[in-house]
């Protein structure tokens, strides 16, 4: 048996079957039984040297690849059902690498009741993982385009922590390329370092929050913040044909991010705006429904805070004491430099 | 607007909408409306230097990426509805490259009534294209596992032509790495060269044939020959728990392949067994239904011929005058060397 067939065999042994999965891994395609209704589909890819550092732990990488795709479903108010996984890996890698990646990915998806049903393997110079995931809306589909003037803007979690975590991981791997002053990761308190690294390596798709937004019809628009709060706020504003204003003093800065920013000589607000990889939800809600977010339930898994407002106009701006500043361009550029 | 957002805008302008597509490219995920019933899902990836040569024409590459994924659906007796496209491309490439790839892919899928609904872009060292496609069974789902002793084995098209086409493309690009004698592509007649190159570069997914197999309940098992007739015959045999015997004298050798084999000093039967990238259907049928293949309708797009038989036992073999020879291991190894 060839390595690629052995891979499928070993995977099949480990995966739990689902009744709706009529044909799983090991045939030309997977077959899934579905009820009628809308299907929500998305794909995301992590590429070595672009989306993660060389030498990343395969288990963490497999989990992260699934999490970032699930984050897209969360932003649509959908819940995942099943996914396909494509892995490219170099000849120099162990034959166990794709299996470790796939099992970690499958286990991560299982946490949300979703199954790995198939995929593809290929040789490549650098490692890449591509996840395509299918799910069902939990209520009305939440799009980027429904924000209206007067809506309030909410954000989950702690923006900028993942970017700080990446800087720490890079420093630990031999060199931080951040702007600012020279620093050593040892100068950071261990709990802060642990928290920031986790924000980068173990993002939590905000599926329960997205489900609540859809089920309770709380959001007029939503987007997951993957490339940076600035650029993703700009995308929501453009899709909705409105102006999105983030109020600087409402933006949360976690103590860990604050500590990192002081150490590295950076502005935590800029890190929140520019930092990618947060996978938090940015959404808009009519003012009369904002009360629902006064005391977010624990199952949402993250704080949810009002960070701004929607006005007529266009673009995304940060409101500071000195006025409005455009932020549409602040964030990770997939066409640009790597992690 | 960022290049990646501009990419989506330009794509949207060109794509035709479909009624079942509730949310298309440009949001966090696509949303499609579905009727109840089984969904058939698969993914395939082409990586530069592994699955195609550097400098390949983007239009041809985009088409080919879709065709090879559709071939998997054909082997299941399914018809495609929608697909996602992921593109990795190097910084040195033109910004037009992903658009050219995506438009060619979308156009190719449209030929079969399937639509591009989303995807992902990333920087990468080498170009890669990953297609995730889903569709609906045209009748019963055709699996790899249903072949029974006494069934006859059929094959569409001309196995080995794609491998010869790759050798020609490689020779044109500066060096053939085939075994055999030194040869120059100029020694091949132009019509033969054209035919072989097309077999490699423009594979035709056998969707109409697969649909007929499913609708008319003609096949007990099927697989698409992507890695080589030998290894894929072995996979069908293993999945079905039977022995698959290919009869050497029944294997078709096209005049173009014959001409190439003579020129390059190779055995055309070996090329048919080892050559990947054919994307023909290998399937089994009960003897009493074999009459349906006596005069294949033109819409199947390729000849369909009996090439062997199923027996009790295991493994895939070639029957020659001197006896049976195992062929399970003859074919392209995705873990091995490149194109």
XYZ file of C-alpha atoms in Angstrom:
678
model
C 0.000 0.000 0.000
C 1.271 3.467 -0.843
C 1.976 6.087 1.797
C -0.980 8.169 0.658
C -3.350 5.191 0.880
C -1.904 4.233 4.254
C -2.598 7.806 5.349
C -6.288 7.412 4.498
C -6.446 4.034 6.231
C -4.920 5.381 9.405
C -7.247 8.350 9.298
C -10.342 6.192 8.828
C -9.420 4.057 11.807
C -9.400 7.103 14.027
C -12.365 9.080 12.773
C -15.771 8.527 14.235
C -18.506 7.925 11.693
C -21.625 10.066 11.446
C -24.958 8.915 10.240
C -25.182 11.700 7.659
C -21.807 10.697 6.218
C -22.765 8.158 3.555
C -19.256 7.852 2.067
C -16.239 9.074 4.022
C -12.515 9.340 3.279
C -11.085 6.741 0.895
C -13.287 7.052 -2.172
C -13.127 9.563 -5.028
C -15.412 11.907 -3.114
C -17.324 12.055 0.140
C -21.109 11.784 0.191
C -23.129 13.544 2.853
C -26.872 13.383 3.423
C -28.466 16.778 3.899
C -31.842 18.214 4.598
C -33.084 20.977 2.327
C -32.135 24.588 3.024
C -29.216 26.949 2.807
C -25.668 25.641 2.996
C -22.839 27.919 4.131
C -19.428 27.191 2.631
C -15.992 28.705 3.061
C -12.313 27.915 2.713
C -9.126 29.185 4.313
C -5.498 28.305 3.821
C -2.445 28.578 6.035
C 0.912 28.740 4.259
C 4.283 28.312 5.975
C 6.279 31.560 6.167
C 3.105 33.526 5.369
C 0.577 32.423 7.975
C 2.779 30.505 10.378
C 6.429 30.180 11.285
C 8.565 27.216 10.202
C 8.795 24.534 12.870
C 5.292 25.125 14.230
C 3.907 22.176 16.161
C 1.716 20.053 13.792
C -1.020 19.537 16.360
C -1.334 23.260 16.939
C -1.226 23.937 13.220
C -3.968 21.440 12.402
C -6.201 22.924 15.097
C -5.527 26.439 13.933
C -6.311 25.685 10.277
C -9.761 24.478 11.311
C -10.331 27.329 13.752
C -9.700 30.055 11.189
C -12.158 28.511 8.729
C -14.773 28.035 11.416
C -14.345 31.695 12.269
C -15.770 32.558 8.835
C -18.843 30.460 9.550
C -19.213 32.138 12.944
C -19.291 35.516 11.212
C -22.166 34.303 9.015
C -24.140 32.960 11.977
C -23.631 29.394 10.766
C -22.603 26.158 12.469
C -20.173 23.693 10.806
C -21.166 20.201 9.622
C -18.163 18.755 7.800
C -14.883 19.739 6.173
C -12.256 18.739 3.611
C -8.556 19.111 4.378
C -5.771 19.603 1.852
C -2.180 19.279 3.007
C 0.964 20.172 1.092
C 4.225 19.124 2.710
C 7.869 18.822 1.708
C 9.685 15.614 0.959
C 11.956 16.232 3.924
C 9.037 16.021 6.356
C 8.131 12.882 8.234
C 5.395 10.684 6.828
C 3.673 11.225 10.173
C 3.340 14.972 9.596
C 0.163 14.931 7.467
C -1.454 12.434 9.823
C -0.644 14.561 12.859
C -2.069 17.609 11.079
C -5.202 15.800 9.945
C -5.942 14.195 13.307
C -5.505 17.484 15.126
C -7.768 19.195 12.594
C -10.398 16.465 12.888
C -10.324 16.610 16.682
C -10.676 20.377 16.668
C -13.703 20.200 14.366
C -15.261 17.463 16.506
C -15.378 19.937 19.392
C -18.065 21.692 17.363
C -19.680 18.511 16.030
C -18.119 18.770 12.560
C -16.435 15.869 10.715
C -13.497 15.467 8.376
C -14.869 13.780 5.246
C -12.026 13.895 2.741
C -9.155 15.868 1.319
C -6.009 15.742 -0.708
C -2.273 15.367 -0.109
C 0.516 16.804 -2.179
C 4.209 17.402 -2.140
C 5.171 21.069 -1.890
C 8.208 23.140 -0.976
C 6.550 24.683 2.053
C 3.825 23.272 4.257
C 0.299 24.444 3.540
C -3.092 23.464 4.932
C -6.339 24.300 3.248
C -9.680 23.728 4.945
C -13.015 23.865 3.101
C -15.941 23.706 5.477
C -19.707 23.333 5.053
C -22.343 24.267 7.576
C -25.896 25.462 8.150
C -27.232 28.837 9.244
C -28.367 28.983 12.885
C -30.995 31.583 11.967
C -30.938 34.285 9.332
C -27.602 34.477 7.512
C -25.552 37.411 8.815
C -23.810 39.237 5.988
C -21.273 42.044 5.836
C -23.670 44.289 4.010
C -26.519 45.016 6.424
C -25.096 47.773 8.667
C -27.220 50.949 8.771
C -26.507 54.464 10.083
C -27.402 54.560 13.760
C -26.292 50.976 14.390
C -23.743 50.406 17.115
C -20.502 48.511 16.493
C -19.494 45.629 18.753
C -16.341 43.546 18.974
C -15.585 40.324 20.815
C -12.353 39.570 22.623
C -9.057 41.423 22.851
C -7.861 42.770 19.499
C -4.100 42.928 18.991
C -3.237 40.073 21.349
C -2.662 37.661 18.468
C -0.294 40.102 16.755
C 1.631 40.452 20.000
C 1.648 36.655 20.308
C 3.132 36.368 16.825
C 5.847 38.864 17.762
C 6.636 36.815 20.866
C 6.718 33.545 18.878
C 9.003 35.180 16.344
C 11.274 36.507 19.094
C 11.410 33.048 20.668
C 12.257 31.611 17.229
C 15.194 33.937 16.900
C 14.096 37.399 15.942
C 11.177 39.751 16.158
C 10.701 41.899 13.102
C 8.323 44.348 14.794
C 9.039 48.022 14.690
C 9.903 49.648 18.001
C 12.710 49.009 20.384
C 14.851 45.888 20.760
C 13.466 43.588 23.430
C 13.871 40.069 24.729
C 10.886 37.807 25.404
C 12.342 36.981 28.830
C 11.406 40.513 29.883
C 7.727 39.611 29.576
C 5.977 38.033 32.573
C 5.256 34.337 31.919
C 1.442 34.613 32.264
C 1.414 37.483 29.757
C 3.599 35.573 27.322
C 1.427 32.466 27.659
C -1.737 34.446 27.068
C -0.402 36.258 23.994
C 1.032 33.077 22.441
C -2.317 31.328 22.958
C -4.167 34.214 21.307
C -2.005 33.723 18.216
C -1.701 29.937 18.149
C -5.049 28.817 19.508
C -7.684 31.201 18.200
C -11.202 30.369 19.284
C -13.822 30.565 16.549
C -16.699 32.585 17.984
C -19.325 30.079 16.889
C -21.562 30.370 19.981
C -21.593 34.150 19.651
C -22.313 33.937 15.911
C -25.121 31.485 16.606
C -26.669 33.863 19.127
C -26.443 36.765 16.666
C -28.258 34.710 14.023
C -30.823 33.019 16.275
C -31.791 36.151 18.148
C -31.527 38.403 15.096
C -29.097 40.663 16.943
C -26.710 41.691 14.151
C -27.338 43.719 11.010
C -23.840 42.859 9.718
C -20.790 40.906 10.858
C -17.262 40.048 9.747
C -14.534 38.024 11.392
C -11.404 40.048 12.104
C -8.711 37.981 10.415
C -6.559 40.536 8.626
C -6.730 43.350 11.173
C -9.472 45.420 12.757
C -8.772 48.370 10.442
C -8.984 46.591 7.107
C -11.863 44.334 8.169
C -13.838 47.309 9.525
C -13.243 48.899 6.115
C -14.622 45.808 4.383
C -17.787 45.798 6.467
C -18.268 49.535 5.836
C -17.768 49.125 2.090
C -20.097 46.123 1.824
C -22.790 48.010 3.772
C -22.277 51.378 2.063
C -21.796 53.170 5.381
C -19.097 54.783 7.506
C -17.823 52.753 10.452
C -16.288 54.723 13.319
C -14.239 52.981 16.020
C -13.961 55.066 19.165
C -10.399 54.914 20.389
C -11.242 55.064 24.059
C -13.701 52.150 23.711
C -11.137 49.813 22.204
C -10.143 47.269 24.855
C -6.460 46.831 25.604
C -5.736 43.733 27.670
C -3.144 43.928 30.465
C -1.010 41.392 28.556
C -1.089 43.494 25.386
C -0.350 46.608 27.449
C 2.686 44.910 28.993
C 3.922 43.749 25.595
C 3.405 47.161 24.014
C 5.406 48.872 26.776
C 8.203 46.350 26.447
C 8.390 46.562 22.669
C 7.842 50.303 22.483
C 4.644 50.015 20.491
C 1.197 51.600 20.667
C -1.377 48.979 21.749
C -4.168 50.750 19.852
C -2.149 50.560 16.641
C -1.501 46.885 17.308
C -5.239 46.319 17.745
C -5.954 48.059 14.434
C -3.125 46.496 12.433
C -2.844 43.082 14.018
C -4.198 40.165 12.051
C -5.122 36.689 13.291
C -7.547 37.847 15.996
C -10.515 35.858 14.656
C -12.874 37.925 16.750
C -16.281 39.037 15.492
C -16.897 42.645 14.556
C -20.617 43.253 14.168
C -23.243 45.937 14.091
C -26.508 45.975 15.972
C -29.475 48.372 16.120
C -29.239 50.571 19.224
C -32.464 49.136 20.682
C -30.970 45.633 20.788
C -27.655 46.640 22.312
C -28.911 45.750 25.792
C -28.418 42.070 24.981
C -24.663 42.664 25.191
C -24.651 44.260 28.616
C -24.011 40.913 30.270
C -22.722 38.392 27.666
C -23.339 34.742 28.623
C -20.269 32.671 29.491
C -20.864 30.304 26.552
C -19.934 33.080 24.144
C -16.403 32.507 25.411
C -15.256 36.114 25.189
C -16.235 39.573 26.304
C -18.311 41.551 23.811
C -18.008 45.319 23.906
C -19.336 48.301 22.072
C -16.392 49.867 20.227
C -18.035 52.298 17.833
C -20.939 53.394 15.648
C -22.231 53.425 12.093
C -22.851 56.724 10.281
C -23.805 57.681 6.759
C -20.800 58.035 4.543
C -18.054 55.625 3.716
C -14.819 54.157 5.023
C -13.614 53.021 8.421
C -12.193 55.543 10.872
C -10.696 55.745 14.312
C -12.078 58.570 16.423
C -9.397 60.047 18.630
C -9.239 63.241 20.670
C -7.728 64.987 17.639
C -10.434 63.796 15.222
C -11.113 61.022 12.700
C -8.349 59.001 11.062
C -8.905 56.472 8.242
C -7.992 52.900 9.220
C -9.189 50.913 6.155
C -5.632 50.106 5.239
C -4.345 48.953 8.607
C -3.869 45.208 8.689
C -2.216 42.157 7.312
C -1.729 42.126 3.565
C -1.935 38.653 2.052
C -0.074 39.959 -0.939
C 2.693 41.343 1.239
C 5.258 40.104 3.706
C 4.941 36.992 5.839
C 4.407 36.422 9.544
C -9.061 48.968 -1.887
C -6.559 46.168 -1.358
C -5.420 43.879 -4.158
C -7.247 40.932 -2.623
C -10.496 42.904 -2.378
C -10.027 44.194 -5.907
C -9.596 40.595 -6.991
C -12.999 39.690 -5.557
C -14.609 42.752 -7.155
C -13.219 41.909 -10.574
C -14.305 38.328 -10.191
C -17.837 39.281 -9.180
C -18.208 41.507 -12.209
C -17.467 38.579 -14.482
C -19.327 35.752 -12.805
C -22.900 35.067 -13.677
C -25.269 34.726 -10.745
C -27.355 31.652 -10.057
C -30.673 31.576 -8.328
C -29.515 28.964 -5.795
C -26.529 31.130 -4.871
C -27.846 33.216 -1.994
C -24.491 34.796 -1.055
C -21.583 34.669 -3.514
C -17.927 35.743 -3.381
C -17.132 38.744 -1.193
C -18.564 37.770 2.183
C -17.074 35.552 4.895
C -18.658 32.505 3.288
C -20.889 31.588 0.382
C -24.476 30.488 0.943
C -26.296 28.201 -1.454
C -29.821 26.861 -1.363
C -30.149 23.122 -1.513
C -32.851 20.574 -1.966
C -32.710 17.597 0.392
C -30.584 14.589 -0.486
C -26.999 13.448 -0.729
C -24.215 15.890 -1.496
C -21.008 14.666 -3.132
C -17.892 16.588 -2.115
C -14.254 16.407 -3.164
C -11.083 18.439 -3.412
C -7.942 18.319 -5.537
C -4.826 20.430 -5.598
C -2.253 21.172 -8.282
C 1.187 22.237 -7.075
C 3.885 23.758 -9.282
C 6.815 21.406 -9.878
C 4.714 18.488 -8.649
C 1.580 18.550 -10.799
C 2.567 21.048 -13.457
C 5.684 22.601 -14.923
C 6.773 26.160 -14.112
C 5.608 28.663 -16.721
C 2.368 26.838 -17.500
C -0.251 29.058 -19.119
C -2.632 30.357 -16.369
C -5.741 29.801 -18.461
C -4.834 26.196 -19.087
C -3.899 25.707 -15.455
C -7.173 27.112 -14.144
C -9.139 24.862 -16.465
C -7.100 21.842 -15.534
C -7.515 22.402 -11.785
C -11.282 22.282 -12.220
C -11.213 19.339 -14.616
C -9.255 17.085 -12.268
C -11.669 17.751 -9.400
C -14.693 17.185 -11.627
C -13.153 13.883 -12.624
C -13.622 12.685 -9.035
C -17.305 13.556 -9.186
C -17.599 11.749 -12.524
C -16.206 8.606 -10.897
C -18.933 8.796 -8.228
C -21.694 9.288 -10.791
C -22.292 12.833 -9.581
C -22.766 16.169 -11.346
C -21.109 19.368 -10.027
C -23.022 22.345 -8.642
C -20.507 24.705 -7.003
C -16.828 25.044 -6.228
C -14.377 26.971 -4.083
C -10.964 27.933 -5.418
C -7.826 28.532 -3.374
C -4.804 30.058 -5.073
C -1.285 30.375 -3.710
C 1.091 32.447 -5.788
C 4.522 34.020 -5.368
C 5.216 37.679 -4.815
C 7.051 37.803 -8.133
C 3.889 36.903 -10.062
C 1.665 39.490 -11.686
C -1.439 40.605 -9.809
C -3.346 39.398 -12.867
C -2.248 35.804 -12.360
C -4.867 34.805 -9.747
C -7.602 36.506 -11.748
C -6.598 34.692 -14.932
C -6.549 31.402 -13.025
C -9.899 32.038 -11.363
C -11.686 33.170 -14.526
C -10.420 30.191 -16.484
C -11.502 27.881 -13.675
C -14.932 29.500 -13.481
C -15.413 29.253 -17.234
C -14.423 25.617 -17.257
C -16.902 24.792 -14.506
C -19.653 26.735 -16.311
C -19.339 24.280 -19.192
C -20.892 21.766 -16.811
C -23.287 24.225 -15.173
C -21.202 24.641 -12.004
C -20.367 28.006 -10.378
C -17.449 29.484 -8.484
C -18.794 30.699 -5.150
C -15.734 31.640 -3.116
C -12.178 30.846 -2.196
C -8.993 32.135 -0.706
C -5.776 33.774 -1.887
C -2.371 33.471 -0.327
C 1.252 34.193 -0.956
C 3.365 31.078 -1.451
C 6.762 30.179 -2.867
C 5.316 28.067 -5.662
C 1.959 28.364 -7.373
C -0.780 26.058 -6.134
C -4.469 25.773 -6.951
C -6.908 23.894 -4.795
C -10.458 23.227 -5.933
C -13.177 22.013 -3.560
C -16.281 21.030 -5.479
C -19.629 19.629 -4.545
C -22.514 18.234 -6.523
C -25.391 15.794 -6.547
C -25.580 12.117 -7.499
C -27.155 11.475 -10.904
C -28.520 8.144 -9.636
C -27.081 5.732 -7.118
C -23.640 6.774 -5.873
C -20.924 4.706 -7.562
C -18.226 3.683 -5.092
C -14.886 1.963 -5.434
C -16.010 -0.923 -3.315
C -18.768 -2.672 -5.270
C -16.843 -4.826 -7.789
C -17.707 -8.555 -7.642
C -16.029 -11.640 -9.139
C -17.401 -12.165 -12.624
C -17.738 -8.432 -13.325
C -16.024 -7.077 -16.404
C -13.590 -4.153 -16.264
C -14.038 -1.172 -18.578
C -11.895 1.876 -19.242
C -12.633 5.113 -21.087
C -10.202 6.883 -23.379
C -6.555 6.294 -24.175
C -4.432 5.570 -21.102
C -0.827 6.744 -21.215
C -1.400 9.651 -23.579
C -1.253 12.198 -20.760
C 2.064 10.797 -19.515
C 3.436 11.051 -23.046
C 2.083 14.606 -23.240
C 3.908 15.496 -20.036
C 7.133 14.073 -21.460
C 6.638 16.184 -24.597
C 5.899 19.319 -22.546
C 8.987 18.668 -20.476
C 11.104 18.134 -23.562
C 9.767 21.374 -25.052
C 10.600 23.119 -21.762
C 14.161 21.963 -21.977
C 14.556 18.378 -20.935
C 12.641 15.138 -20.796
C 13.426 13.049 -17.763
C 11.798 9.908 -19.142
C 13.756 6.712 -19.246
C 14.584 5.364 -22.675
C 16.583 6.889 -25.465
C 17.422 10.550 -26.091
C 14.892 12.150 -28.424
C 13.821 15.557 -29.661
C 10.171 16.599 -29.773
C 10.668 17.768 -33.369
C 10.865 14.121 -34.370
C 7.207 13.674 -33.423
C 4.553 14.465 -36.078
C 2.707 17.691 -35.232
C -0.760 16.092 -34.944
C 0.612 13.455 -32.553
C 2.365 16.084 -30.449
C -0.779 18.215 -30.337
C -2.909 15.274 -29.302
C -0.533 14.147 -26.538
C -0.078 17.661 -25.153
C -3.860 18.115 -25.083
C -4.297 14.818 -23.231
C -1.982 16.135 -20.530
C -3.024 19.767 -20.422
C -6.732 19.605 -21.168
C -8.118 16.499 -19.517
C -11.834 16.012 -20.006
C -13.757 14.996 -16.892
C -15.930 12.035 -17.901
C -19.058 13.500 -16.337
C -21.508 12.352 -19.043
C -20.162 8.808 -18.805
C -20.307 8.856 -15.002
C -23.866 10.164 -15.165
C -24.868 7.313 -17.466
C -23.229 4.758 -15.152
C -25.208 6.127 -12.202
C -28.525 6.716 -13.954
C -28.619 3.401 -15.756
C -27.095 1.469 -12.829
C -24.365 0.156 -15.101
C -21.349 0.126 -12.772
C -20.718 -1.897 -9.630
C -17.585 0.180 -8.893
C -15.628 3.046 -10.447
C -12.493 5.114 -9.888
C -10.953 7.911 -11.884
C -7.478 7.116 -13.152
C -5.446 10.028 -11.866
C -2.269 8.452 -10.509
C -1.846 5.670 -13.063
C -3.912 2.725 -14.254
C -1.868 0.287 -12.171
C -2.143 1.973 -8.795
C -5.763 3.049 -9.309
C -6.768 -0.465 -10.419
C -5.105 -1.647 -7.208
C -7.175 0.817 -5.178
C -10.439 -0.343 -6.728
C -9.465 -3.994 -6.132
C -8.548 -3.324 -2.498
C -11.716 -1.323 -1.796
C -13.850 -4.093 -3.334
C -11.922 -7.008 -1.823
C -11.381 -8.633 -5.226
C -8.652 -9.257 -7.794
C -8.669 -7.006 -10.838
C -7.025 -8.385 -13.970
C -6.179 -6.126 -16.912
C -5.708 -8.089 -20.120
C -2.638 -6.726 -21.885
C -3.968 -7.274 -25.386
C -7.204 -5.400 -24.582
C -5.418 -2.258 -23.421
C -5.824 0.377 -26.126
C -2.692 2.069 -27.464
C -3.442 5.160 -29.519
C -1.439 5.801 -32.703
C -0.059 8.973 -31.086
C 1.132 7.076 -28.003
C 2.565 4.356 -30.238
C 4.520 6.971 -32.221
C 5.816 8.572 -29.029
C 6.786 5.244 -27.486
C 8.774 4.248 -30.571
C 10.530 7.605 -30.635
C 11.389 7.587 -26.927
C 12.230 3.907 -26.784
C 9.503 3.113 -24.285
C 6.849 0.429 -23.949
C 3.374 1.952 -24.526
C 1.716 -0.627 -22.251
C 4.042 0.349 -19.409
C 3.239 3.999 -20.080
C -0.479 3.206 -19.897
C 0.001 1.439 -16.557
C 2.380 3.940 -14.997
C 1.201 7.186 -16.515
C -0.758 9.508 -14.269
C -3.035 12.394 -15.236
C -5.311 10.387 -17.544
C -8.542 11.250 -15.692
C -10.319 8.426 -17.425
C -12.869 6.232 -15.685
C -12.021 2.657 -14.764
C -15.170 0.805 -13.789
C -16.650 -2.641 -13.365
C -19.954 -3.869 -14.718
C -21.865 -7.149 -14.448
C -21.384 -9.230 -17.612
C -25.094 -9.069 -18.490
C -24.970 -5.268 -18.738
C -21.803 -5.080 -20.800
C -23.824 -4.818 -24.009
C -24.513 -1.162 -23.181
C -20.870 -0.414 -24.003
C -20.863 -2.012 -27.437
C -21.695 1.311 -29.061
C -20.972 4.203 -26.643
C -22.991 7.367 -27.378
C -21.016 10.342 -28.680
C -21.930 12.446 -25.620
C -19.706 10.244 -23.468
C -16.864 12.000 -25.260
C -14.506 9.026 -25.340
C -14.361 5.411 -26.371
C -15.192 2.913 -23.629
C -13.599 -0.511 -23.869
C -13.503 -3.727 -21.938
C -9.939 -4.109 -20.644
C -10.209 -6.900 -18.090
C -12.144 -8.865 -15.496
C -12.764 -9.230 -11.773
C -11.895 -12.474 -9.996
C -11.872 -13.620 -6.400
C -8.616 -12.823 -4.699
C -6.811 -9.570 -4.237
C -4.537 -7.100 -6.011
C -4.371 -5.707 -9.535
C -2.568 -7.645 -12.233
C -1.664 -7.431 -15.884
C -2.296 -10.618 -17.824
C 0.352 -11.127 -20.476
C 1.286 -14.158 -22.583
C 3.776 -15.140 -19.889
C 1.241 -14.899 -17.045
C 0.056 -12.453 -14.374
C 2.172 -9.549 -13.150
C 1.230 -7.278 -10.206
C 0.650 -3.662 -11.213
C -0.659 -2.119 -7.950
C 2.484 -0.091 -7.578
C 2.731 1.358 -11.083
C 1.839 5.018 -11.143
C 2.520 8.512 -9.973
C 3.536 8.817 -6.350
C 2.352 12.055 -4.748
C 4.983 11.551 -2.113
C 7.705 11.175 -4.724
C 9.254 13.129 -7.543
C 7.597 15.924 -9.507
C 6.199 16.137 -13.032
